[in-house]
C-alpha positions as a Python dict, from the first residue, in 0.01 Angstrom:
ca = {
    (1, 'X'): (0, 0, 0),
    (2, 'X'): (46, 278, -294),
    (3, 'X'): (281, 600, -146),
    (4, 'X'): (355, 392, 184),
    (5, 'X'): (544, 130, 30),
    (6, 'X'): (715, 368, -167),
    (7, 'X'): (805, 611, 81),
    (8, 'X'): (952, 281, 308),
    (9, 'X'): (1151, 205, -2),
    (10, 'X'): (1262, 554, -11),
    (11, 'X'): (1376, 573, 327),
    (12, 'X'): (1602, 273, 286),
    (13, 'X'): (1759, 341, -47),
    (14, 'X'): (1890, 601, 171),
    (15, 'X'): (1969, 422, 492),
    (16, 'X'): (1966, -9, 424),
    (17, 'X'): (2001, -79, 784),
    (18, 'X'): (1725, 135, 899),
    (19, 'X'): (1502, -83, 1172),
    (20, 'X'): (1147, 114, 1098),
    (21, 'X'): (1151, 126, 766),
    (22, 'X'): (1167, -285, 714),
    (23, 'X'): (941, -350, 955),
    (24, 'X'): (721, -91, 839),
    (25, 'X'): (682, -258, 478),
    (26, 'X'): (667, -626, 632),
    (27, 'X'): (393, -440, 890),
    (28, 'X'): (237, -304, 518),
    (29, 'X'): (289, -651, 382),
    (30, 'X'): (99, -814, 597),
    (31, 'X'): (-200, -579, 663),
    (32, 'X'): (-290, -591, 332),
    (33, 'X'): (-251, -993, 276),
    (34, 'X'): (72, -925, 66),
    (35, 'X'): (264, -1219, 269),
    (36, 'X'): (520, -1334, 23),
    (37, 'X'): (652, -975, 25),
    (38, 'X'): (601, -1009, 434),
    (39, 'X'): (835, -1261, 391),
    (40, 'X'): (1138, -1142, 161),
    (41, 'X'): (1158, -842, 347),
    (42, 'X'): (1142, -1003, 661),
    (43, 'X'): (1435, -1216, 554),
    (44, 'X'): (1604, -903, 409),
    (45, 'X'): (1634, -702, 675),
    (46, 'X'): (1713, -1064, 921),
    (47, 'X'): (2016, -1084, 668),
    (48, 'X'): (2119, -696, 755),
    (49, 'X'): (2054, -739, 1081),
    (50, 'X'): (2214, -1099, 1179),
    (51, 'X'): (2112, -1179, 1574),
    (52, 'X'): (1833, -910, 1594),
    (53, 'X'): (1545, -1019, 1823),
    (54, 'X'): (1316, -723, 1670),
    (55, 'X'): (1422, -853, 1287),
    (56, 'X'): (1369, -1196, 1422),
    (57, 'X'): (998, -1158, 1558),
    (58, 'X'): (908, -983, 1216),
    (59, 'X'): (1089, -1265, 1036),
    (60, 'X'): (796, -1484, 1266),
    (61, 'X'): (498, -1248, 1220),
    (62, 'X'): (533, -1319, 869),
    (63, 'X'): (567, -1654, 892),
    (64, 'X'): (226, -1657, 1079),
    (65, 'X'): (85, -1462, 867),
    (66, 'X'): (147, -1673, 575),
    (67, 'X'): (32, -2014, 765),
    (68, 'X'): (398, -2155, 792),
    (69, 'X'): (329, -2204, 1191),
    (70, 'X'): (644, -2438, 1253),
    (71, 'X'): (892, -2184, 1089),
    (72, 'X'): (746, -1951, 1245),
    (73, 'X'): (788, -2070, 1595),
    (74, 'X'): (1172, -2187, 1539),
    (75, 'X'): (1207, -1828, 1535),
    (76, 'X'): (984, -1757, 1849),
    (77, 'X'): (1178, -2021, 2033),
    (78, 'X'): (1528, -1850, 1962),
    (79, 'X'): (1392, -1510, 2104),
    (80, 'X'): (1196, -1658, 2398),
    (81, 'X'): (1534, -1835, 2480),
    (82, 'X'): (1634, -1481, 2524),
    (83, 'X'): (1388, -1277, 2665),
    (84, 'X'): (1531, -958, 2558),
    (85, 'X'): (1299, -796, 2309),
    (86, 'X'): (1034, -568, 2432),
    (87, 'X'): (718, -695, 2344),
    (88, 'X'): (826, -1015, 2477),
    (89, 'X'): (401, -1072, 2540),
    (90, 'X'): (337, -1092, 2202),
    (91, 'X'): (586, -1304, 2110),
    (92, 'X'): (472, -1537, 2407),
    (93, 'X'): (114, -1536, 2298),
    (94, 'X'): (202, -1586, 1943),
    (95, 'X'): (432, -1895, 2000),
    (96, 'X'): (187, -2024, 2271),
    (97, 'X'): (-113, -1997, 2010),
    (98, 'X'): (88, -2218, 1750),
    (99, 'X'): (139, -2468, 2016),
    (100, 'X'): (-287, -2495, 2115),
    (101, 'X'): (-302, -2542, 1755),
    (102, 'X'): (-43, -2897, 1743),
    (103, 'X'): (-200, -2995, 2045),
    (104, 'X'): (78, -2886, 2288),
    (105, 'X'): (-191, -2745, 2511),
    (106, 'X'): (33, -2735, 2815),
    (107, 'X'): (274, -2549, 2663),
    (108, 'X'): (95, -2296, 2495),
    (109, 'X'): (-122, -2239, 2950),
    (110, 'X'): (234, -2166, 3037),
    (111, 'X'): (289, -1917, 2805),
    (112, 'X'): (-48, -1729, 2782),
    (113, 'X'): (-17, -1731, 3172),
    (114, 'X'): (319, -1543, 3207),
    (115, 'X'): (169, -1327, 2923),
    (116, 'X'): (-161, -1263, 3108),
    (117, 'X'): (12, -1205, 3452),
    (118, 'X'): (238, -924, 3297),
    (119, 'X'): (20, -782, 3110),
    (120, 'X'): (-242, -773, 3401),
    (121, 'X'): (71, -597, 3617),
    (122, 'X'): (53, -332, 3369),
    (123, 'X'): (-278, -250, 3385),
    (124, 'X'): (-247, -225, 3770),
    (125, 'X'): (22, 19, 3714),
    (126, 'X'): (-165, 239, 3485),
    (127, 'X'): (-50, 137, 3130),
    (128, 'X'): (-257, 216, 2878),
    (129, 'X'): (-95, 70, 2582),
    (130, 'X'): (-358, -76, 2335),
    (131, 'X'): (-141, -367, 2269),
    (132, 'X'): (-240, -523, 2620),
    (133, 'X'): (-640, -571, 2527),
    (134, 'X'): (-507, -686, 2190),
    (135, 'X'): (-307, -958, 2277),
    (136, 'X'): (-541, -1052, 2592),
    (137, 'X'): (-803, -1066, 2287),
    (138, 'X'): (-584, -1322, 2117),
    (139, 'X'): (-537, -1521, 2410),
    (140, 'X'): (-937, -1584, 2486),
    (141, 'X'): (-1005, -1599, 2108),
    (142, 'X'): (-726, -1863, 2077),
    (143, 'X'): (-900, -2053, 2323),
    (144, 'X'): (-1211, -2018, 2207),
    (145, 'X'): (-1368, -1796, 2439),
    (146, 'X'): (-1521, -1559, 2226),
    (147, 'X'): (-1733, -1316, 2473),
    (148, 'X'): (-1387, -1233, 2674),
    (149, 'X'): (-1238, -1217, 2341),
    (150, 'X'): (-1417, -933, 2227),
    (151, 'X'): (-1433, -751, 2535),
    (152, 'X'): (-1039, -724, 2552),
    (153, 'X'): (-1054, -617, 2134),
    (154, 'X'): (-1314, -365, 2207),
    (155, 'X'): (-1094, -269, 2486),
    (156, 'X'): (-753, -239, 2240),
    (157, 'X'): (-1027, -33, 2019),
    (158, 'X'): (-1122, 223, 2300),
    (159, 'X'): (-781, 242, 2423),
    (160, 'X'): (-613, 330, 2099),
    (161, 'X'): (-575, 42, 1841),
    (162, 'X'): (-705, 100, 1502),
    (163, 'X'): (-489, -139, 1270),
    (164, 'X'): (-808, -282, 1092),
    (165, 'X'): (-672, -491, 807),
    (166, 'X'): (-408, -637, 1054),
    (167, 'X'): (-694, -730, 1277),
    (168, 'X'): (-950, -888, 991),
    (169, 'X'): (-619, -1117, 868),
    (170, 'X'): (-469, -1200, 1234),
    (171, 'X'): (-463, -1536, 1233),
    (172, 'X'): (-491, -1573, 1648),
    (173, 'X'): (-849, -1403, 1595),
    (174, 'X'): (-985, -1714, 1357),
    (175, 'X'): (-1231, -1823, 1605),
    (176, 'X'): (-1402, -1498, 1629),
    (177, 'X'): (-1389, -1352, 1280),
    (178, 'X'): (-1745, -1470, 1173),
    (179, 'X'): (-1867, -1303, 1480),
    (180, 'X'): (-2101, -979, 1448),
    (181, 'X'): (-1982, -779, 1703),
    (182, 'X'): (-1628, -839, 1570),
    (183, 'X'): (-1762, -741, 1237),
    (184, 'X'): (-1910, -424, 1444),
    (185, 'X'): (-1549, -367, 1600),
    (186, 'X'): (-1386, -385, 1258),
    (187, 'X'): (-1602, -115, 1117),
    (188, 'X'): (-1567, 80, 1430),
    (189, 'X'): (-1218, 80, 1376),
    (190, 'X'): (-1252, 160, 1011),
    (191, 'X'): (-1521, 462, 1084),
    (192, 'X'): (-1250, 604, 1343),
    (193, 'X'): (-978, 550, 1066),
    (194, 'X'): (-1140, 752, 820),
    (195, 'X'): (-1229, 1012, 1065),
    (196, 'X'): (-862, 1054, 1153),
    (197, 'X'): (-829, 1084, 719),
    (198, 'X'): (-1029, 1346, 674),
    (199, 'X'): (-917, 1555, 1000),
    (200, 'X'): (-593, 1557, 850),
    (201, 'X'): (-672, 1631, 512),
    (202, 'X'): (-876, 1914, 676),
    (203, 'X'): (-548, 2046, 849),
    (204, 'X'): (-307, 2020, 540),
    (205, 'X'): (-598, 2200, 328),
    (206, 'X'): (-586, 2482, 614),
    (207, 'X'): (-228, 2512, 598),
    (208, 'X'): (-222, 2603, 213),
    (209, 'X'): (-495, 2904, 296),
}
């Protein structure tokens, strides 16, 4: 994580309560397989931010992350009793995937079904948003059907989404990981990363002339 994590730490020695930077670290945490740190900061910035649905679904992610799938969904089941968080989706699809995997497979259709029908009423209304093929990725791959799987990843890809190490450790994507053409998206996503690197090195070199 090097100067990320210690910028994050920067930015809340000099504001605690500050929402990004938190779930910016647990975000760092997690993408590069740090999940015990996921987790105290997750529960950190829960404790500073008492009834939060956004601390709450990090509090979760990290949970998943780390394999602790039951304490993970007691916290998807207090903000799906709400509703009132904005990426309500990936909170379904994440809660939903956790119940294919005890067995509750009717529970986990009814949630991958809202999720699918919303997120398919976005794409009818023009939205873009890279998180849509994602988590439509997740669904199929959760499933196990890996062809419409990788369609909707390549499709997060081309649309935006380039969080690599998120994707090679996301645990809804476990059926698909051995694949070669998810091997072929993950280095797609890592050749468009380090393009993006050296553009902006290129820039802040420029500015110095």
């Amino acid at each position: 994580p090097g100067l990320a994590e210690q910028w994050q730490k920067k930015a809340l020695e000099l504001q605690p309560d500050l929402d990004v930077a938190h779930q910016g670290l647990i975000t760092l945490f997690i993408a590069f397989g740090e999940f015990e740190k996921a987790i105290g900061q997750s529960r950190a910035h829960l404790a500073k931010m008492t009834g939060s649905m956004g601390a709450m679904m990090f509090a979760a992610r990290a949970e998943l992350f780390s394999g602790r799938n039951e304490k993970a969904q007691e916290y998807y089941q207090k903000i799906l009793a709400q509703e009132s968080i904005r990426h309500i989706d990936s909170v379904r699809v994440e809660s939903g995937s956790i119940h294919w995997r005890a067995g509750r497979m009717d529970e986990a259709r009814k949630l991958f079904e809202r999720s699918l029908d919303r997120m398919k009423r976005r794409l009818e209304q023009g939205d873009e948003d890279p998180y849509i093929g994602f988590y439509t990725a997740a669904i199929h791959a959760v499933q196990g059907n890996k062809e419409e799987a990788l369609n909707w990843l390549q499709r997060a890809v081309d649309a935006g989404w380039r969080e690599y190490r998120y994707v090679l450790r996301y645990p809804l994507f476990e059926n698909i990981r051995d694949d070669a053409r998810f091997k072929r998206i993950v280095d797609e996503m890592k050749a468009k990363v380090t393009e993006m690197r050296r553009r902006v090195e290129e820039m802040e070199r420029d500015s110095l002339k």
